[in-house]
PDB file of C-alpha atoms in Angstrom:
ATOM      1  CA  UNK A   1       6.486 -12.275 -26.987  1.00 94.00           C
ATOM      2  CA  UNK A   2       4.418 -12.712 -24.032  1.00 95.00           C
ATOM      3  CA  UNK A   3       3.503  -9.790 -21.774  1.00 95.00           C
ATOM      4  CA  UNK A   4       2.023 -10.318 -18.322  1.00 95.00           C
ATOM      5  CA  UNK A   5       0.307  -7.539 -16.254  1.00 96.00           C
ATOM      6  CA  UNK A   6       0.027  -8.387 -12.686  1.00 95.00           C
ATOM      7  CA  UNK A   7      -1.870  -6.160 -10.067  1.00 94.00           C
ATOM      8  CA  UNK A   8      -1.434  -6.652  -6.504  1.00 92.00           C
ATOM      9  CA  UNK A   9      -3.585  -5.828  -3.946  1.00 92.00           C
ATOM     10  CA  UNK A  10      -6.249  -6.614  -1.094  1.00 93.00           C
ATOM     11  CA  UNK A  11     -10.258  -6.184  -2.415  1.00 95.00           C
ATOM     12  CA  UNK A  12     -11.339  -4.806   1.218  1.00 96.00           C
ATOM     13  CA  UNK A  13      -8.737  -2.538   2.482  1.00 95.00           C
ATOM     14  CA  UNK A  14      -9.414   0.662   0.294  1.00 96.00           C
ATOM     15  CA  UNK A  15      -6.282   2.298  -1.586  1.00 97.00           C
ATOM     16  CA  UNK A  16      -4.352  -0.902  -1.195  1.00 95.00           C
ATOM     17  CA  UNK A  17      -7.080  -2.511  -3.730  1.00 96.00           C
ATOM     18  CA  UNK A  18      -5.476  -0.032  -6.721  1.00 97.00           C
ATOM     19  CA  UNK A  19      -3.559  -2.599  -8.205  1.00 95.00           C
ATOM     20  CA  UNK A  20      -6.063  -4.872  -8.864  1.00 96.00           C
ATOM     21  CA  UNK A  21      -8.766  -2.011  -9.945  1.00 97.00           C
ATOM     22  CA  UNK A  22      -6.359  -0.636 -12.344  1.00 97.00           C
ATOM     23  CA  UNK A  23      -5.510  -3.778 -14.216  1.00 95.00           C
ATOM     24  CA  UNK A  24      -9.261  -4.823 -14.310  1.00 94.00           C
ATOM     25  CA  UNK A  25      -9.356  -1.623 -16.054  1.00 95.00           C
ATOM     26  CA  UNK A  26      -6.787  -2.014 -18.354  1.00 95.00           C
ATOM     27  CA  UNK A  27      -8.992  -5.234 -19.662  1.00 91.00           C
ATOM     28  CA  UNK A  28     -11.138  -2.963 -21.337  1.00 89.00           C
ATOM     29  CA  UNK A  29      -8.252  -0.810 -22.894  1.00 91.00           C
ATOM     30  CA  UNK A  30      -6.473  -3.820 -24.063  1.00 88.00           C
ATOM     31  CA  UNK A  31      -9.052  -4.134 -27.114  1.00 84.00           C
ATOM     32  CA  UNK A  32      -7.771  -0.708 -28.558  1.00 84.00           C
ATOM     33  CA  UNK A  33      -4.477  -1.796 -29.035  1.00 85.00           C
ATOM     34  CA  UNK A  34      -3.188  -3.063 -32.166  1.00 85.00           C
ATOM     35  CA  UNK A  35      -0.529  -5.121 -31.013  1.00 87.00           C
ATOM     36  CA  UNK A  36       1.537  -7.511 -33.190  1.00 86.00           C
ATOM     37  CA  UNK A  37       0.312 -11.187 -33.498  1.00 86.00           C
ATOM     38  CA  UNK A  38       3.375 -12.821 -31.876  1.00 88.00           C
ATOM     39  CA  UNK A  39       2.604 -10.746 -28.892  1.00 91.00           C
ATOM     40  CA  UNK A  40       0.142 -12.213 -25.906  1.00 91.00           C
ATOM     41  CA  UNK A  41      -0.820 -10.202 -23.309  1.00 93.00           C
ATOM     42  CA  UNK A  42      -2.048 -11.465 -19.952  1.00 93.00           C
ATOM     43  CA  UNK A  43      -3.619  -9.753 -17.201  1.00 93.00           C
ATOM     44  CA  UNK A  44      -3.856 -11.360 -13.764  1.00 92.00           C
ATOM     45  CA  UNK A  45      -4.657  -9.997  -9.877  1.00 92.00           C
ATOM     46  CA  UNK A  46      -3.618 -11.506  -7.056  1.00 89.00           C
ATOM     47  CA  UNK A  47      -4.284 -10.798  -3.303  1.00 89.00           C
ATOM     48  CA  UNK A  48      -1.384 -12.938  -1.639  1.00 83.00           C
ATOM     49  CA  UNK A  49       2.203 -12.044  -3.242  1.00 79.00           C
ATOM     50  CA  UNK A  50       5.147 -13.607  -2.621  1.00 79.00           C
ATOM     51  CA  UNK A  51       5.381 -17.194  -3.324  1.00 82.00           C
ATOM     52  CA  UNK A  52       1.809 -16.806  -5.011  1.00 86.00           C
ATOM     53  CA  UNK A  53       2.452 -15.118  -7.928  1.00 89.00           C
ATOM     54  CA  UNK A  54       4.735 -17.577  -9.686  1.00 92.00           C
ATOM     55  CA  UNK A  55       1.755 -19.328 -11.331  1.00 92.00           C
ATOM     56  CA  UNK A  56       0.708 -15.770 -12.832  1.00 93.00           C
ATOM     57  CA  UNK A  57       4.288 -14.799 -14.452  1.00 94.00           C
ATOM     58  CA  UNK A  58       6.084 -18.169 -15.180  1.00 95.00           C
ATOM     59  CA  UNK A  59       6.804 -18.130 -18.774  1.00 95.00           C
ATOM     60  CA  UNK A  60       6.478 -14.653 -19.803  1.00 95.00           C
ATOM     61  CA  UNK A  61       8.941 -12.621 -21.228  1.00 96.00           C
ATOM     62  CA  UNK A  62       8.281  -9.073 -19.323  1.00 95.00           C
ATOM     63  CA  UNK A  63       6.443  -8.084 -16.717  1.00 96.00           C
ATOM     64  CA  UNK A  64       4.356  -5.156 -15.407  1.00 96.00           C
ATOM     65  CA  UNK A  65       3.767  -5.420 -11.492  1.00 94.00           C
ATOM     66  CA  UNK A  66       0.984  -2.802 -10.380  1.00 95.00           C
ATOM     67  CA  UNK A  67       0.396  -2.323  -6.682  1.00 93.00           C
ATOM     68  CA  UNK A  68      -0.456   0.628  -3.949  1.00 94.00           C
ATOM     69  CA  UNK A  69       2.774   1.920  -2.576  1.00 91.00           C
ATOM     70  CA  UNK A  70       3.331   4.217   0.731  1.00 87.00           C
ATOM     71  CA  UNK A  71       6.084   6.864  -0.675  1.00 85.00           C
ATOM     72  CA  UNK A  72       5.575   9.985   0.692  1.00 87.00           C
ATOM     73  CA  UNK A  73       7.112  11.932  -2.604  1.00 90.00           C
ATOM     74  CA  UNK A  74       3.728  10.514  -4.133  1.00 93.00           C
ATOM     75  CA  UNK A  75       0.198  12.397  -3.842  1.00 97.00           C
ATOM     76  CA  UNK A  76      -2.572  10.076  -3.686  1.00 97.00           C
ATOM     77  CA  UNK A  77      -3.407   8.704  -7.155  1.00 97.00           C
ATOM     78  CA  UNK A  78       0.029   9.739  -8.641  1.00 98.00           C
ATOM     79  CA  UNK A  79       2.244   7.040  -9.885  1.00 97.00           C
ATOM     80  CA  UNK A  80       6.177   6.171 -10.263  1.00 94.00           C
ATOM     81  CA  UNK A  81       8.203   3.533 -12.596  1.00 94.00           C
ATOM     82  CA  UNK A  82      10.447   2.082  -9.738  1.00 88.00           C
ATOM     83  CA  UNK A  83      13.646  -0.100 -10.235  1.00 79.00           C
ATOM     84  CA  UNK A  84      13.120  -3.842  -9.787  1.00 68.00           C
ATOM     85  CA  UNK A  85      14.398  -3.911  -6.327  1.00 59.00           C
ATOM     86  CA  UNK A  86      13.478  -0.917  -4.825  1.00 58.00           C
ATOM     87  CA  UNK A  87      10.190  -1.301  -4.410  1.00 54.00           C
ATOM     88  CA  UNK A  88       8.637  -1.937  -1.420  1.00 55.00           C
ATOM     89  CA  UNK A  89       4.666  -2.839  -0.716  1.00 55.00           C
ATOM     90  CA  UNK A  90       2.693  -4.807   1.677  1.00 53.00           C
ATOM     91  CA  UNK A  91       1.371  -6.694  -0.995  1.00 53.00           C
ATOM     92  CA  UNK A  92       5.256  -7.449  -2.725  1.00 54.00           C
ATOM     93  CA  UNK A  93       5.569 -10.102   0.101  1.00 55.00           C
ATOM     94  CA  UNK A  94       3.717 -12.874   1.240  1.00 53.00           C
ATOM     95  CA  UNK A  95       3.649 -16.514   2.716  1.00 52.00           C
ATOM     96  CA  UNK A  96       6.660 -16.166   5.285  1.00 56.00           C
ATOM     97  CA  UNK A  97       7.339 -12.857   4.132  1.00 65.00           C
ATOM     98  CA  UNK A  98       9.059 -13.781   1.167  1.00 75.00           C
ATOM     99  CA  UNK A  99       9.297 -11.037  -1.578  1.00 79.00           C
ATOM    100  CA  UNK A 100       7.984 -11.337  -5.063  1.00 84.00           C
ATOM    101  CA  UNK A 101      11.458 -10.705  -6.342  1.00 84.00           C
ATOM    102  CA  UNK A 102      12.997 -13.004  -3.849  1.00 83.00           C
ATOM    103  CA  UNK A 103      10.268 -16.016  -5.072  1.00 86.00           C
ATOM    104  CA  UNK A 104      10.892 -14.964  -9.095  1.00 89.00           C
ATOM    105  CA  UNK A 105      14.664 -15.219  -7.971  1.00 88.00           C
ATOM    106  CA  UNK A 106      14.471 -18.724  -6.251  1.00 86.00           C
ATOM    107  CA  UNK A 107      12.057 -20.110  -8.958  1.00 92.00           C
ATOM    108  CA  UNK A 108      14.461 -18.915 -11.937  1.00 93.00           C
ATOM    109  CA  UNK A 109      17.638 -20.857 -10.181  1.00 92.00           C
ATOM    110  CA  UNK A 110      15.244 -24.231  -9.715  1.00 94.00           C
ATOM    111  CA  UNK A 111      14.829 -24.040 -13.615  1.00 96.00           C
ATOM    112  CA  UNK A 112      11.628 -22.189 -14.067  1.00 95.00           C
ATOM    113  CA  UNK A 113      11.369 -19.360 -16.890  1.00 96.00           C
ATOM    114  CA  UNK A 114      10.884 -16.334 -15.006  1.00 95.00           C
ATOM    115  CA  UNK A 115      10.541 -12.752 -16.861  1.00 95.00           C
ATOM    116  CA  UNK A 116      13.989 -11.315 -17.917  1.00 91.00           C
ATOM    117  CA  UNK A 117      12.212  -8.029 -18.086  1.00 94.00           C
ATOM    118  CA  UNK A 118      10.172  -6.095 -14.859  1.00 94.00           C
ATOM    119  CA  UNK A 119       8.537  -3.167 -14.545  1.00 94.00           C
ATOM    120  CA  UNK A 120       6.930  -2.335 -11.445  1.00 94.00           C
ATOM    121  CA  UNK A 121       4.285   0.812 -10.985  1.00 95.00           C
ATOM    122  CA  UNK A 122       3.788   1.979  -7.655  1.00 94.00           C
ATOM    123  CA  UNK A 123       0.869   3.918  -7.327  1.00 96.00           C
ATOM    124  CA  UNK A 124       0.575   6.492  -4.262  1.00 96.00           C
ATOM    125  CA  UNK A 125      -2.288   6.282  -1.509  1.00 96.00           C
ATOM    126  CA  UNK A 126      -3.830   7.562   1.419  1.00 95.00           C
ATOM    127  CA  UNK A 127      -5.572   4.507   3.134  1.00 95.00           C
ATOM    128  CA  UNK A 128      -4.339   0.969   2.919  1.00 92.00           C
ATOM    129  CA  UNK A 129      -5.919  -0.132   6.535  1.00 93.00           C
ATOM    130  CA  UNK A 130      -9.649   0.823   6.269  1.00 96.00           C
ATOM    131  CA  UNK A 131     -12.026  -2.515   5.672  1.00 97.00           C
ATOM    132  CA  UNK A 132     -13.553  -0.679   2.248  1.00 96.00           C
ATOM    133  CA  UNK A 133     -14.294  -1.777  -1.334  1.00 95.00           C
ATOM    134  CA  UNK A 134     -13.865   1.497  -2.281  1.00 96.00           C
ATOM    135  CA  UNK A 135     -11.044   3.590  -3.031  1.00 97.00           C
ATOM    136  CA  UNK A 136      -9.994   6.971  -1.186  1.00 97.00           C
ATOM    137  CA  UNK A 137     -11.347   9.810  -3.910  1.00 98.00           C
ATOM    138  CA  UNK A 138      -8.079  11.018  -5.348  1.00 97.00           C
ATOM    139  CA  UNK A 139      -7.127   7.554  -5.951  1.00 98.00           C
ATOM    140  CA  UNK A 140     -10.436   6.106  -7.377  1.00 98.00           C
ATOM    141  CA  UNK A 141     -10.226   9.201 -10.270  1.00 98.00           C
ATOM    142  CA  UNK A 142      -6.608   8.598 -11.069  1.00 98.00           C
ATOM    143  CA  UNK A 143      -7.667   4.530 -12.318  1.00 98.00           C
ATOM    144  CA  UNK A 144      -8.544   5.093 -15.588  1.00 97.00           C
ATOM    145  CA  UNK A 145      -5.414   7.293 -16.487  1.00 97.00           C
ATOM    146  CA  UNK A 146      -3.377   4.870 -14.756  1.00 98.00           C
ATOM    147  CA  UNK A 147      -4.783   1.979 -16.753  1.00 96.00           C
ATOM    148  CA  UNK A 148      -3.897   4.116 -20.016  1.00 96.00           C
ATOM    149  CA  UNK A 149      -0.411   4.571 -18.916  1.00 97.00           C
ATOM    150  CA  UNK A 150      -0.066   0.677 -18.628  1.00 96.00           C
ATOM    151  CA  UNK A 151      -1.427   0.199 -21.757  1.00 95.00           C
ATOM    152  CA  UNK A 152       0.932   2.880 -23.506  1.00 94.00           C
ATOM    153  CA  UNK A 153       4.013   0.629 -21.600  1.00 95.00           C
ATOM    154  CA  UNK A 154       2.388  -2.621 -23.185  1.00 95.00           C
ATOM    155  CA  UNK A 155       2.508  -1.333 -26.350  1.00 93.00           C
ATOM    156  CA  UNK A 156       5.925   0.026 -25.950  1.00 93.00           C
ATOM    157  CA  UNK A 157       7.029  -3.372 -25.056  1.00 93.00           C
ATOM    158  CA  UNK A 158       5.068  -5.171 -28.074  1.00 93.00           C
ATOM    159  CA  UNK A 159       6.597  -2.556 -30.576  1.00 90.00           C
ATOM    160  CA  UNK A 160      10.176  -3.255 -28.760  1.00 88.00           C
ATOM    161  CA  UNK A 161       9.580  -7.147 -29.813  1.00 76.00           C
ATOM    162  CA  UNK A 162       9.328  -6.766 -33.176  1.00 67.00           C
TER     163      UNK A 162
END
């Protein structure tokens, strides 16, 4: 089983970078997971969204997308697992405003192997418009814990593959 974790965001727009930063932190945690030998985990980051993610996700069995979300019900740094089609984010769209899911559906209809099991982690944010390479304090403080939550999801997916 191949599991792909894909962090989306913009590295220079404050909290919008949280998806990128969380999956970068996840890299340090994966070595501590006792995954079955037939489970491969790939970690990617992507600042474009839309069509641009197809090369990152093609061929994987399970996909975990991680991105900032503007959700009034989430405090900055809080998270929620969203159903595939409910999640809306500026980074989920890309070239000519095609969202990630539409791009994956199109690719699948044309013979590409797209993930059948998709998990979307939305992270509450405070500021996605200020040019800064740092997240706001609440979002920054949440990054290690969010990486741990994703590591737990990876471990659960790997266990379900047995």
